Short mmCIF file of C-alpha atoms in Angstrom, two decimals:
data_model
loop_
_atom_site.label_atom_id
_atom_site.label_comp_id
_atom_site.label_asym_id
_atom_site.label_seq_id
_atom_site.Cartn_x
_atom_site.Cartn_y
_atom_site.Cartn_z
CA MET A 255 -1.88 193.48 29.23
CA ALA A 256 -3.03 197.26 29.00
CA ALA A 257 -4.35 198.78 31.73
CA VAL A 258 -6.87 198.63 34.02
CA VAL A 259 -9.41 201.32 35.90
CA ASP A 260 -11.92 200.23 37.83
CA PHE A 261 -15.18 202.41 36.74
CA GLY A 262 -17.83 200.89 38.92
CA CYS A 263 -20.26 200.55 36.38
CA CYS A 264 -22.76 198.15 35.78
CA PHE A 265 -22.66 195.66 33.27
CA ALA A 266 -25.34 195.63 30.40
CA TYR A 267 -24.82 194.28 26.87
CA ASN A 268 -27.27 195.06 24.13
CA ARG A 269 -28.94 192.39 24.70
CA ALA A 270 -28.47 189.76 21.18
CA MET A 271 -29.99 186.63 22.79
CA THR A 272 -28.01 183.40 21.10
CA THR A 273 -30.33 179.94 21.59
CA PRO A 274 -29.00 177.42 21.42
CA VAL A 275 -29.52 174.53 18.25
CA GLU A 276 -29.39 170.88 19.64
CA LYS A 277 -28.38 168.12 17.25
CA PRO A 278 -30.59 164.66 16.63
CA ALA A 279 -29.48 162.55 20.32
CA ILE A 280 -27.08 159.41 18.94
CA SER A 281 -28.47 155.82 18.39
CA PRO A 282 -27.48 153.41 21.85
CA ALA A 283 -26.83 151.08 18.54
CA HIS A 284 -24.35 152.95 17.19
CA VAL A 285 -22.86 153.09 20.32
CA VAL A 286 -20.05 150.27 20.78
CA GLU A 287 -20.88 148.79 24.50
CA SER A 288 -17.14 146.99 25.36
CA THR A 289 -15.99 150.49 25.26
CA LEU A 290 -18.09 152.68 27.43
CA LEU A 291 -15.85 154.52 30.03
CA HIS A 292 -16.54 156.16 33.06
CA CYS A 293 -14.83 158.64 34.81
CA ASP A 294 -15.46 161.14 38.14
CA VAL A 295 -14.68 164.67 35.74
CA LEU A 296 -14.83 164.97 32.25
CA VAL A 297 -13.32 167.68 30.48
CA ILE A 298 -14.07 168.35 27.06
CA GLY A 299 -10.38 170.70 26.13
CA GLY A 300 -7.52 171.22 26.19
CA GLY A 301 -5.64 174.41 25.74
CA ILE A 302 -4.05 176.34 28.59
CA THR A 303 -7.58 176.46 30.93
CA GLY A 304 -9.44 173.41 29.80
CA ALA A 305 -5.61 171.51 30.45
CA SER A 306 -5.55 173.50 33.62
CA THR A 307 -8.51 172.45 35.29
CA ALA A 308 -7.65 169.12 34.74
CA LEU A 309 -4.59 169.18 36.01
CA ALA A 310 -6.00 171.54 39.01
CA ILE A 311 -8.74 168.66 39.73
CA ALA A 312 -6.37 165.44 39.25
CA ARG A 313 -3.74 166.94 41.83
CA SER A 314 -5.75 168.81 44.68
CA CYS A 315 -8.49 165.07 43.74
CA PRO A 316 -6.11 162.63 44.13
CA ALA A 317 -9.55 159.20 44.16
CA ALA A 318 -10.63 160.75 41.52
CA HIS A 319 -10.76 159.64 37.55
CA ILE A 320 -10.60 162.08 34.77
CA ILE A 321 -10.53 162.22 31.50
CA LEU A 322 -9.05 164.94 29.31
CA VAL A 323 -10.56 165.25 25.52
CA GLU A 324 -9.08 167.58 22.90
CA ALA A 325 -9.38 166.43 18.87
CA SER A 326 -5.47 168.23 18.40
CA LYS A 327 -3.11 167.22 21.03
CA PRO A 328 -0.25 169.73 21.25
CA ASP A 329 3.64 168.23 19.91
CA LEU A 330 5.78 167.68 22.91
CA ALA A 331 9.03 167.30 21.58
CA ALA A 332 9.94 170.55 20.92
CA SER A 333 13.46 170.72 21.30
CA GLN A 334 15.81 173.05 23.48
CA LEU A 335 17.92 174.34 19.89
CA GLU A 336 14.70 174.80 17.99
CA SER A 337 13.51 177.03 21.81
CA TYR A 338 16.54 179.53 21.56
CA PHE A 339 16.67 179.97 17.51
CA SER A 340 12.51 179.50 16.32
CA PRO A 341 10.41 183.47 16.81
CA PRO A 342 6.92 183.61 19.15
CA GLY A 343 4.32 182.12 18.19
CA LEU A 344 1.48 185.23 16.77
CA ARG A 345 -1.05 184.16 19.86
CA VAL A 346 0.83 185.95 23.31
CA SER A 347 -0.78 186.18 27.22
CA ALA A 348 -0.29 189.16 29.60
CA LEU A 349 -0.52 186.55 32.82
CA ASN A 350 -0.45 188.47 36.24
CA LEU A 351 0.42 187.01 39.37
CA GLN A 352 -3.05 185.47 40.36
CA SER A 353 -2.40 183.29 37.15
CA GLU A 354 0.95 182.91 37.98
CA ARG A 355 0.69 181.82 41.31
CA PHE A 356 -1.88 179.10 40.30
CA LEU A 357 0.22 177.23 37.97
CA ARG A 358 3.02 177.77 40.32
CA GLY A 359 1.44 176.60 41.98
CA LEU A 360 0.76 173.01 39.40
CA ASP A 361 4.77 172.94 38.62
CA VAL A 362 4.25 174.33 35.43
CA TRP A 363 6.62 177.12 35.09
CA SER A 364 9.43 174.07 36.54
CA GLU A 365 7.59 172.92 32.40
CA LEU A 366 8.69 176.61 30.63
CA ASP A 367 11.88 177.48 28.70
CA ALA A 368 12.60 179.89 30.91
CA HIS A 369 14.09 181.75 28.59
CA ARG A 370 11.10 182.31 26.83
CA LEU A 371 9.25 184.08 29.49
CA LYS A 372 9.33 187.98 29.41
CA PRO A 373 8.12 188.85 33.39
CA TYR A 374 7.00 192.97 33.14
CA THR A 375 7.54 195.57 35.82
CA ALA A 376 5.13 198.56 33.95
CA LEU A 377 2.25 199.19 31.60
CA GLN A 378 1.44 202.09 29.87
CA VAL A 379 -1.24 203.93 28.85
CA SER A 380 -1.87 206.91 26.80
CA GLU A 381 -3.22 209.20 24.69
CA ASN A 382 -2.29 210.24 21.43
CA PRO A 383 -1.09 213.39 21.08
CA ASP A 384 -3.85 216.23 19.57
CA ALA A 385 -3.11 219.47 17.12
CA SER A 386 -6.30 220.87 18.55
CA LEU A 387 -5.78 220.88 21.55
CA LYS A 388 -1.70 221.39 22.02
CA SER A 389 -2.07 224.07 24.14
CA ALA A 390 -3.99 222.20 27.15
CA THR A 391 -1.83 219.59 26.12
CA ALA A 392 1.44 221.32 26.78
CA VAL A 393 0.49 220.99 30.98
CA ILE A 394 -1.89 217.51 31.07
CA GLY A 395 0.62 214.72 30.57
CA GLY A 396 -2.45 212.07 29.29
CA GLU A 397 -0.11 209.01 30.09
CA THR A 398 -0.02 207.10 33.53
CA THR A 399 2.43 204.87 33.40
CA PHE A 400 1.91 201.61 36.10
CA SER A 401 5.68 200.14 37.70
CA VAL A 402 5.71 197.56 39.86
CA ASP A 403 8.02 200.72 41.99
CA ASP A 404 4.45 202.02 43.29
CA LEU A 405 3.70 198.56 45.05
CA THR A 406 4.33 198.74 48.46
CA ASP A 407 5.54 195.08 48.98
CA SER A 408 8.65 194.88 48.37
CA ALA A 409 8.60 191.07 47.83
CA ILE A 410 6.57 191.53 43.74
CA THR A 411 9.29 192.32 41.00
CA HIS A 412 6.91 192.14 38.36
CA LEU A 413 3.56 192.78 37.61
CA GLY A 414 3.08 190.14 35.49
CA THR A 415 4.58 187.79 32.19
CA ILE A 416 3.88 188.20 28.47
CA ILE A 417 4.44 184.51 27.62
CA GLU A 418 3.05 182.53 24.38
CA ASN A 419 0.00 180.43 24.60
CA ASP A 420 1.87 176.98 22.52
CA LEU A 421 4.44 176.94 25.04
CA LEU A 422 2.49 177.00 28.66
CA GLN A 423 -0.22 174.33 27.15
CA ARG A 424 2.63 173.06 26.42
CA GLY A 425 3.91 173.08 29.04
CA LEU A 426 0.36 172.54 31.07
CA TRP A 427 0.27 168.88 28.27
CA LYS A 428 3.43 167.53 29.75
CA LEU A 429 2.43 167.37 33.42
CA MET A 430 -0.55 166.15 32.58
CA THR A 431 1.39 162.76 30.88
CA ARG A 432 3.41 162.07 34.01
CA GLN A 433 -0.57 162.78 35.91
CA PRO A 434 -1.76 158.77 37.10
CA ASN A 435 -5.39 159.84 38.29
CA LEU A 436 -5.60 162.03 33.92
CA THR A 437 -6.43 160.07 31.62
CA LEU A 438 -6.06 162.17 27.93
CA MET A 439 -7.72 160.79 24.92
CA GLN A 440 -7.63 161.97 21.21
CA ALA A 441 -11.47 162.85 20.33
CA GLU A 442 -14.42 164.48 19.25
CA LEU A 443 -17.58 165.81 21.22
CA LEU A 444 -20.38 164.08 19.36
CA ASP A 445 -23.55 164.05 22.08
CA LEU A 446 -24.30 164.39 25.74
CA VAL A 447 -27.50 162.93 27.65
CA GLN A 448 -28.06 164.36 31.10
CA GLN A 449 -28.74 161.34 33.20
CA GLN A 450 -29.12 161.59 37.58
CA GLN A 451 -26.30 161.96 40.24
CA PRO A 452 -24.87 159.77 40.83
CA GLN A 453 -24.84 158.66 36.98
CA GLY A 454 -24.39 162.85 35.73
CA VAL A 455 -23.61 163.01 32.66
CA THR A 456 -23.10 160.44 29.54
CA ALA A 457 -20.92 162.06 26.06
CA HIS A 458 -20.58 160.62 22.90
CA LEU A 459 -17.85 161.22 20.99
CA ASN A 460 -15.88 160.52 17.34
CA ALA A 461 -12.53 158.97 18.66
CA ALA A 462 -10.85 157.53 15.05
CA GLY A 463 -14.30 157.14 13.79
CA GLN A 464 -16.00 155.05 15.88
CA VAL A 465 -18.29 156.08 19.25
CA ARG A 466 -17.25 156.01 22.16
CA ALA A 467 -19.97 157.21 24.82
CA VAL A 468 -18.12 158.42 28.65
CA GLN A 469 -20.25 158.01 32.06
CA ALA A 470 -18.82 161.41 34.24
CA ARG A 471 -20.30 162.77 37.40
CA LEU A 472 -19.68 165.93 35.74
CA LEU A 473 -18.67 167.47 32.19
CA ILE A 474 -16.71 170.24 32.45
CA GLY A 475 -17.19 172.38 28.93
CA ALA A 476 -13.73 174.17 27.69
CA ASP A 477 -13.58 174.05 23.75
CA GLY A 478 -13.61 177.71 23.40
CA ALA A 479 -15.46 180.30 22.92
CA GLY A 480 -17.88 178.35 20.15
CA SER A 481 -18.41 176.13 22.60
CA SER A 482 -19.89 173.02 21.55
CA VAL A 483 -20.27 171.63 24.97
CA ARG A 484 -22.55 174.98 26.13
CA VAL A 485 -24.66 174.78 22.35
CA LYS A 486 -25.37 170.95 23.55
CA ALA A 487 -25.90 171.13 26.97
CA GLY A 488 -28.44 174.14 26.75
CA ILE A 489 -27.73 176.61 27.31
CA GLN A 490 -27.50 180.67 26.47
CA GLN A 491 -25.82 182.99 25.93
CA MET A 492 -25.68 186.85 24.94
CA ALA A 493 -22.88 188.09 22.42
CA GLU A 494 -22.21 191.39 20.82
CA GLY A 495 -20.40 191.67 18.32
CA TYR A 496 -17.62 195.09 18.38
CA GLU A 497 -16.58 197.71 15.47
CA GLN A 498 -13.11 196.87 15.23
CA LYS A 499 -11.71 193.71 14.54
CA ALA A 500 -7.68 193.77 15.27
CA LEU A 501 -4.11 192.81 14.32
CA VAL A 502 -1.69 190.99 15.45
CA ILE A 503 2.12 191.50 13.98
CA GLY A 504 4.66 189.47 15.01
CA VAL A 505 8.76 191.27 15.20
CA GLU A 506 11.56 190.42 15.49
CA LEU A 507 13.18 193.77 17.08
CA ALA A 508 17.55 195.59 16.24
CA GLU A 509 17.64 196.32 20.32
CA ARG A 510 16.34 195.32 23.17
CA ALA A 511 12.30 194.45 23.75
CA GLY A 512 12.75 196.14 27.06
CA ALA A 513 10.73 194.99 29.96
CA MET A 514 7.47 197.97 29.69
CA THR A 515 4.25 196.61 27.57
CA TRP A 516 2.17 200.16 26.18
CA GLN A 517 -1.43 201.16 24.99
CA LEU A 518 -1.50 204.25 22.92
CA PHE A 519 -5.30 205.09 22.40
CA ARG A 520 -6.29 206.42 18.76
CA PRO A 521 -9.56 207.74 17.78
CA ALA A 522 -9.34 205.15 15.05
CA GLY A 523 -8.53 202.86 17.73
CA PRO A 524 -5.42 201.39 20.20
CA VAL A 525 -2.49 200.79 19.40
CA ALA A 526 -0.14 197.57 21.51
CA TYR A 527 3.38 196.32 22.61
CA LEU A 528 4.52 193.29 24.18
CA PRO A 529 7.74 192.67 24.97
CA LEU A 530 8.38 188.72 24.88
CA PHE A 531 12.19 187.49 24.54
CA ASP A 532 15.79 188.25 24.26
CA CYS A 533 19.23 187.81 24.38
CA GLU A 534 19.38 187.09 27.84
CA GLY A 535 19.81 183.25 28.19
CA ALA A 536 21.16 182.73 24.38
CA PRO A 537 23.92 180.49 22.81
CA ALA A 538 26.58 183.41 22.10
CA ASP A 539 26.27 183.46 18.39
CA HIS A 540 22.94 184.32 19.21
CA CYS A 541 21.04 186.58 20.18
CA ALA A 542 17.54 188.37 18.78
CA ALA A 543 14.59 190.01 20.98
CA TYR A 544 11.29 189.88 19.67
CA ALA A 545 8.18 191.48 20.93
CA SER A 546 3.65 191.44 19.85
CA LEU A 547 2.21 194.93 18.51
CA VAL A 548 -1.83 194.97 18.12
CA TRP A 549 -3.74 196.39 16.00
CA TYR A 550 -6.99 198.26 16.65
CA ASP A 551 -8.88 199.31 14.33
CA SER A 552 -12.25 198.77 11.58
CA PRO A 553 -12.81 195.75 9.73
CA THR A 554 -11.74 197.58 6.30
CA ARG A 555 -8.79 198.78 7.11
CA ILE A 556 -7.43 195.33 9.06
CA GLN A 557 -7.67 193.35 5.84
CA ALA A 558 -6.26 195.89 3.84
CA LEU A 559 -3.64 195.72 6.21
CA MET A 560 -3.88 192.31 6.13
CA GLN A 561 -3.08 192.17 1.49
CA LEU A 562 0.36 194.05 2.38
CA ASP A 563 3.56 192.57 2.01
CA MET A 564 5.05 192.11 4.91
CA GLU A 565 7.10 195.82 4.46
CA THR A 566 4.96 197.23 2.95
CA LEU A 567 2.58 195.96 6.83
CA LEU A 568 6.34 197.54 8.53
CA GLU A 569 5.99 201.05 7.21
CA GLN A 570 2.50 201.55 7.67
CA VAL A 571 3.76 200.12 11.78
CA LEU A 572 6.11 202.67 11.96
CA GLN A 573 3.44 205.71 10.56
CA ASN A 574 0.89 204.75 13.25
CA PHE A 575 2.94 203.31 16.31
CA PRO A 576 4.68 205.72 18.04
CA ASP A 577 8.33 207.01 17.93
CA LYS A 578 9.15 204.71 21.23
CA LEU A 579 8.54 201.91 19.55
CA PRO A 580 12.12 199.74 19.47
CA ARG A 581 13.09 200.22 16.10
CA ILE A 582 11.65 196.40 13.74
CA ARG A 583 14.55 194.00 11.72
CA ARG A 584 11.44 192.83 10.80
CA ILE A 585 8.26 190.95 10.74
CA TYR A 586 7.55 187.41 11.15
CA GLY A 587 4.05 186.91 11.22
CA ARG A 588 0.71 188.99 11.31
CA ALA A 589 -3.13 187.26 12.36
CA ALA A 590 -6.18 189.27 12.52
CA PHE A 591 -9.98 189.31 14.49
CA PRO A 592 -12.97 189.96 15.51
CA LEU A 593 -13.42 191.76 18.86
CA VAL A 594 -16.67 189.70 20.32
CA LYS A 595 -17.63 190.07 23.85
CA SER A 596 -20.08 186.92 25.23
CA HIS A 597 -21.68 185.80 28.51
CA CYS A 598 -23.67 183.06 29.26
CA THR A 599 -27.16 183.78 31.20
CA SER A 600 -25.36 180.31 33.31
CA TYR A 601 -22.38 178.63 33.84
CA SER A 602 -24.15 175.74 34.27
CA ARG A 603 -27.21 173.48 34.18
CA GLY A 604 -27.06 169.90 35.25
CA SER A 605 -24.50 167.76 35.11
CA VAL A 606 -22.83 170.95 32.78
CA VAL A 607 -19.98 173.44 33.91
CA LEU A 608 -18.38 175.93 31.96
CA VAL A 609 -14.56 177.83 32.08
CA GLY A 610 -13.19 179.75 30.33
CA ASP A 611 -14.11 181.64 26.02
CA ALA A 612 -17.32 178.99 26.69
CA ALA A 613 -19.06 181.14 29.34
CA HIS A 614 -18.01 183.90 28.39
CA THR A 615 -15.51 186.12 26.17
CA VAL A 616 -13.76 189.48 27.12
CA ASN A 617 -12.52 193.53 24.35
CA PRO A 618 -8.91 191.93 24.17
CA LEU A 619 -8.63 196.15 25.18
CA ALA A 620 -7.11 194.30 28.69
CA GLY A 621 -5.17 191.59 27.80
CA GLN A 622 -7.26 189.26 31.20
CA GLY A 623 -9.31 186.98 28.68
CA LEU A 624 -6.73 184.72 28.95
CA ASN A 625 -6.58 185.46 32.69
CA MET A 626 -10.51 185.36 33.74
CA GLY A 627 -10.40 181.44 32.39
CA LEU A 628 -7.65 180.65 35.10
CA GLN A 629 -9.41 182.03 37.66
CA ASP A 630 -12.88 179.62 36.36
CA ALA A 631 -10.39 177.10 37.15
CA GLU A 632 -8.65 177.73 40.24
CA ALA A 633 -12.11 178.45 41.21
CA LEU A 634 -14.07 175.08 40.50
CA SER A 635 -10.96 173.13 40.59
CA ALA A 636 -11.70 173.96 44.53
CA THR A 637 -15.85 173.74 44.46
CA VAL A 638 -15.83 170.75 42.87
CA CYS A 639 -13.82 168.86 44.47
CA SER A 640 -14.88 168.06 47.88
CA LYS A 641 -18.32 166.71 46.67
CA LEU A 642 -16.61 164.32 43.44
CA LEU A 643 -16.72 161.66 45.89
CA ALA A 644 -18.26 162.65 49.61
CA SER A 645 -20.32 159.76 50.30
CA ASP A 646 -22.66 162.45 52.61
CA ALA A 647 -22.99 165.30 49.61
CA GLY A 648 -26.61 164.47 48.97
CA ALA A 649 -28.32 164.14 45.54
CA ASP A 650 -27.55 168.22 44.93
CA GLY A 651 -24.33 167.70 46.66
CA LEU A 652 -21.96 168.37 43.18
CA GLY A 653 -25.17 171.21 42.06
CA GLN A 654 -24.08 173.42 45.37
CA ALA A 655 -20.60 173.10 44.12
CA LEU A 656 -21.33 174.77 40.07
CA ARG A 657 -24.08 177.31 41.65
CA SER A 658 -21.05 178.57 44.44
CA TYR A 659 -18.65 178.47 41.28
CA GLU A 660 -20.33 181.34 39.91
CA ARG A 661 -21.24 182.73 42.79
CA GLN A 662 -17.86 182.77 43.06
CA ARG A 663 -16.84 183.95 39.40
CA LYS A 664 -20.10 184.88 37.13
CA PRO A 665 -20.07 188.79 39.28
CA GLN A 666 -15.83 189.19 38.67
CA ASN A 667 -16.34 188.69 35.38
CA LEU A 668 -19.17 190.74 34.17
CA LEU A 669 -17.26 193.25 36.71
CA MET A 670 -14.33 192.95 34.42
CA THR A 671 -15.95 192.97 31.51
CA ALA A 672 -17.68 195.80 31.96
CA THR A 673 -14.79 198.23 33.49
CA VAL A 674 -12.34 197.32 30.02
CA ASP A 675 -15.98 198.81 27.87
CA ALA A 676 -16.09 201.07 30.05
CA PHE A 677 -12.32 202.26 29.15
CA TYR A 678 -12.86 200.70 25.67
CA TYR A 679 -16.33 203.49 24.69
CA ALA A 680 -14.57 206.31 26.76
CA PHE A 681 -11.49 206.50 24.07
CA SER A 682 -13.41 205.26 20.63
CA ASN A 683 -14.54 208.61 20.36
CA ASP A 684 -12.90 211.84 19.20
CA ILE A 685 -15.11 214.63 20.92
CA ALA A 686 -12.97 217.68 22.07
CA PRO A 687 -13.76 218.26 25.79
CA LEU A 688 -13.39 213.34 25.95
CA LYS A 689 -10.24 214.42 25.20
CA LEU A 690 -9.16 217.19 28.18
CA LEU A 691 -11.44 214.47 29.81
CA ARG A 692 -9.39 211.63 29.39
CA ARG A 693 -6.33 213.29 29.31
CA LEU A 694 -6.75 214.57 32.95
CA GLY A 695 -8.07 211.61 33.62
CA LEU A 696 -4.28 209.10 33.19
CA SER A 697 -2.34 212.79 34.26
CA ILE A 698 -4.64 212.11 37.84
CA ALA A 699 -4.17 208.69 38.16
CA ASP A 700 -0.60 208.97 36.87
CA LYS A 701 0.43 211.03 40.50
CA ALA A 702 -2.43 209.45 42.25
CA GLY A 703 0.32 207.04 44.46
CA PRO A 704 -3.13 205.51 46.06
CA LEU A 705 -5.56 204.94 43.32
CA LYS A 706 -2.92 202.87 41.30
CA ARG A 707 -1.79 200.98 43.95
CA ARG A 708 -5.24 200.33 44.37
CA VAL A 709 -5.81 199.51 40.57
CA LEU A 710 -3.42 196.88 40.54
CA THR A 711 -3.98 195.10 43.06
CA HIS A 712 -7.17 194.61 40.95
CA ALA A 713 -6.15 194.42 37.80
CA LEU A 714 -3.20 192.02 38.42
CA GLY A 715 -4.46 189.94 41.29
CA LEU A 716 -2.05 190.64 43.42
CA ASP A 717 -4.61 191.15 46.12
CA GLN A 718 -4.95 187.79 45.54
CA ALA A 719 -1.89 186.77 45.20
CA MET A 720 -0.04 188.47 48.21
CA GLY A 721 -0.67 186.21 50.46
CA SER A 722 1.48 183.25 48.27
CA ARG A 723 4.49 186.25 47.94
CA ALA A 724 6.75 184.71 48.88
CA ALA A 725 6.89 181.49 47.04
CA GLY A 726 6.98 181.63 43.65
CA LEU A 727 6.19 185.62 42.70
CA GLN A 728 9.81 187.12 42.31
CA SER A 729 10.91 186.34 38.33
CA THR A 730 13.00 184.18 38.08
CA GLN A 731 15.82 184.35 36.21
CA PRO A 732 16.61 182.49 32.85
CA THR A 733 17.59 179.24 33.04
CA PRO A 734 18.09 175.68 30.95
CA SER A 735 15.09 174.22 29.54
CA HIS A 736 13.58 171.38 30.40
CA ALA A 737 14.20 169.04 27.87
CA VAL A 738 11.13 166.21 27.22
CA ASN A 739 11.88 163.95 30.05
CA GLY A 740 10.32 160.80 28.24
CA ALA A 741 8.08 160.34 30.69
CA THR A 742 5.24 157.81 29.07
CA GLU A 743 2.42 159.39 28.31
CA SER A 744 -1.36 158.75 30.08
CA GLU A 745 -2.60 155.94 28.72
CA GLN A 746 -3.92 157.28 25.37
CA VAL A 747 -7.89 155.81 25.26
#
């Protein structure tokens, strides 16, 4: 994760409204009545946000029946040997302490291969040196380092944890298979029909070629940025693309990865370094350290980099990343993706509610996308449980809970999007006066203890996490990974 500065600015989009396109409803004659299922909550999407939402609701509301639908479930049979010897996946996330506390509360940490987790203790933001400003930059450092040492609470030993997305998703799925009131279903959403409470919504699913209907009081769309639930529920979205793409590069290092993540801003776009797991806890005959590099640039430049062979790409990395980059042994993978921000005009409609990327996406500059989704999951699970089964909740009880969830999360998500955007645009230019102001701001921030603590509190979720500081925010030393215990999965519908 890179540093986030709360500029307190207003949020605005260049309005690009996307209007949902409805598909024709499925004829009831095509639905096999014997397969009509009933549940309290139907979650569409089994990624990290969807799985954590389903598990949190199932845990907090044990009398409710939850069904999670995912088109392709993750492989849960990864062995410990593969865990030690396999390079990290290319999709990684920097979890802040609020997200870590939430996941620890769901017992997810006990299902993870501990040595593949990378707690980081510092994050650094700097601007590329400019020869034209040589006299000024000699005085103005243009660099800010946020460290765990800046915090006054000695119980906090790290700022967050960098983790592979696949590893985290697999840990969540292992827990879901053992949750008695949570059923997993491999299927795809075809259509949904809104009804009056208490019937809620009926979803038509394609399960191995058979159309099945599931009736739920609440349907949660956690199916990502291209959410089918959002479109079929008729929820509008504002979206805007950036003039850059990002290239993620997985590297094996020739030295330890360190515990600091950093981001360097350049006129063409920032480059970032995220340390991943290294030698701790590995067998004696194997020692490898890994990191994830992120390179932002124009779509043309990123496309050209994708066409290079790995050796030539490594040469380009060494030319464009700063000298503090650890020595690289090899590049083991790469992937490019566009930069898009989006936000829904409403998070719910009727008995349908959205979480995570289905409701909002943000520039990945600050690594906050998954953290925002997990905060959605936590807020929604805490809000709806009391209304799901309450006989005295009234016809609009669940609707009130959904509105409460949106009031809680939408302003926070909009603020984070605006903050990241302000930071992105402030550094995405080559204007000399602005360069001086940026470097001055970074230099002042580096020396402003109270300001740095305030920024860390906001960006890392420490204000919410302080109450749980002794209950699991300390960094754990690597321990032998947990093997799959052979427990049977929840009944596949």
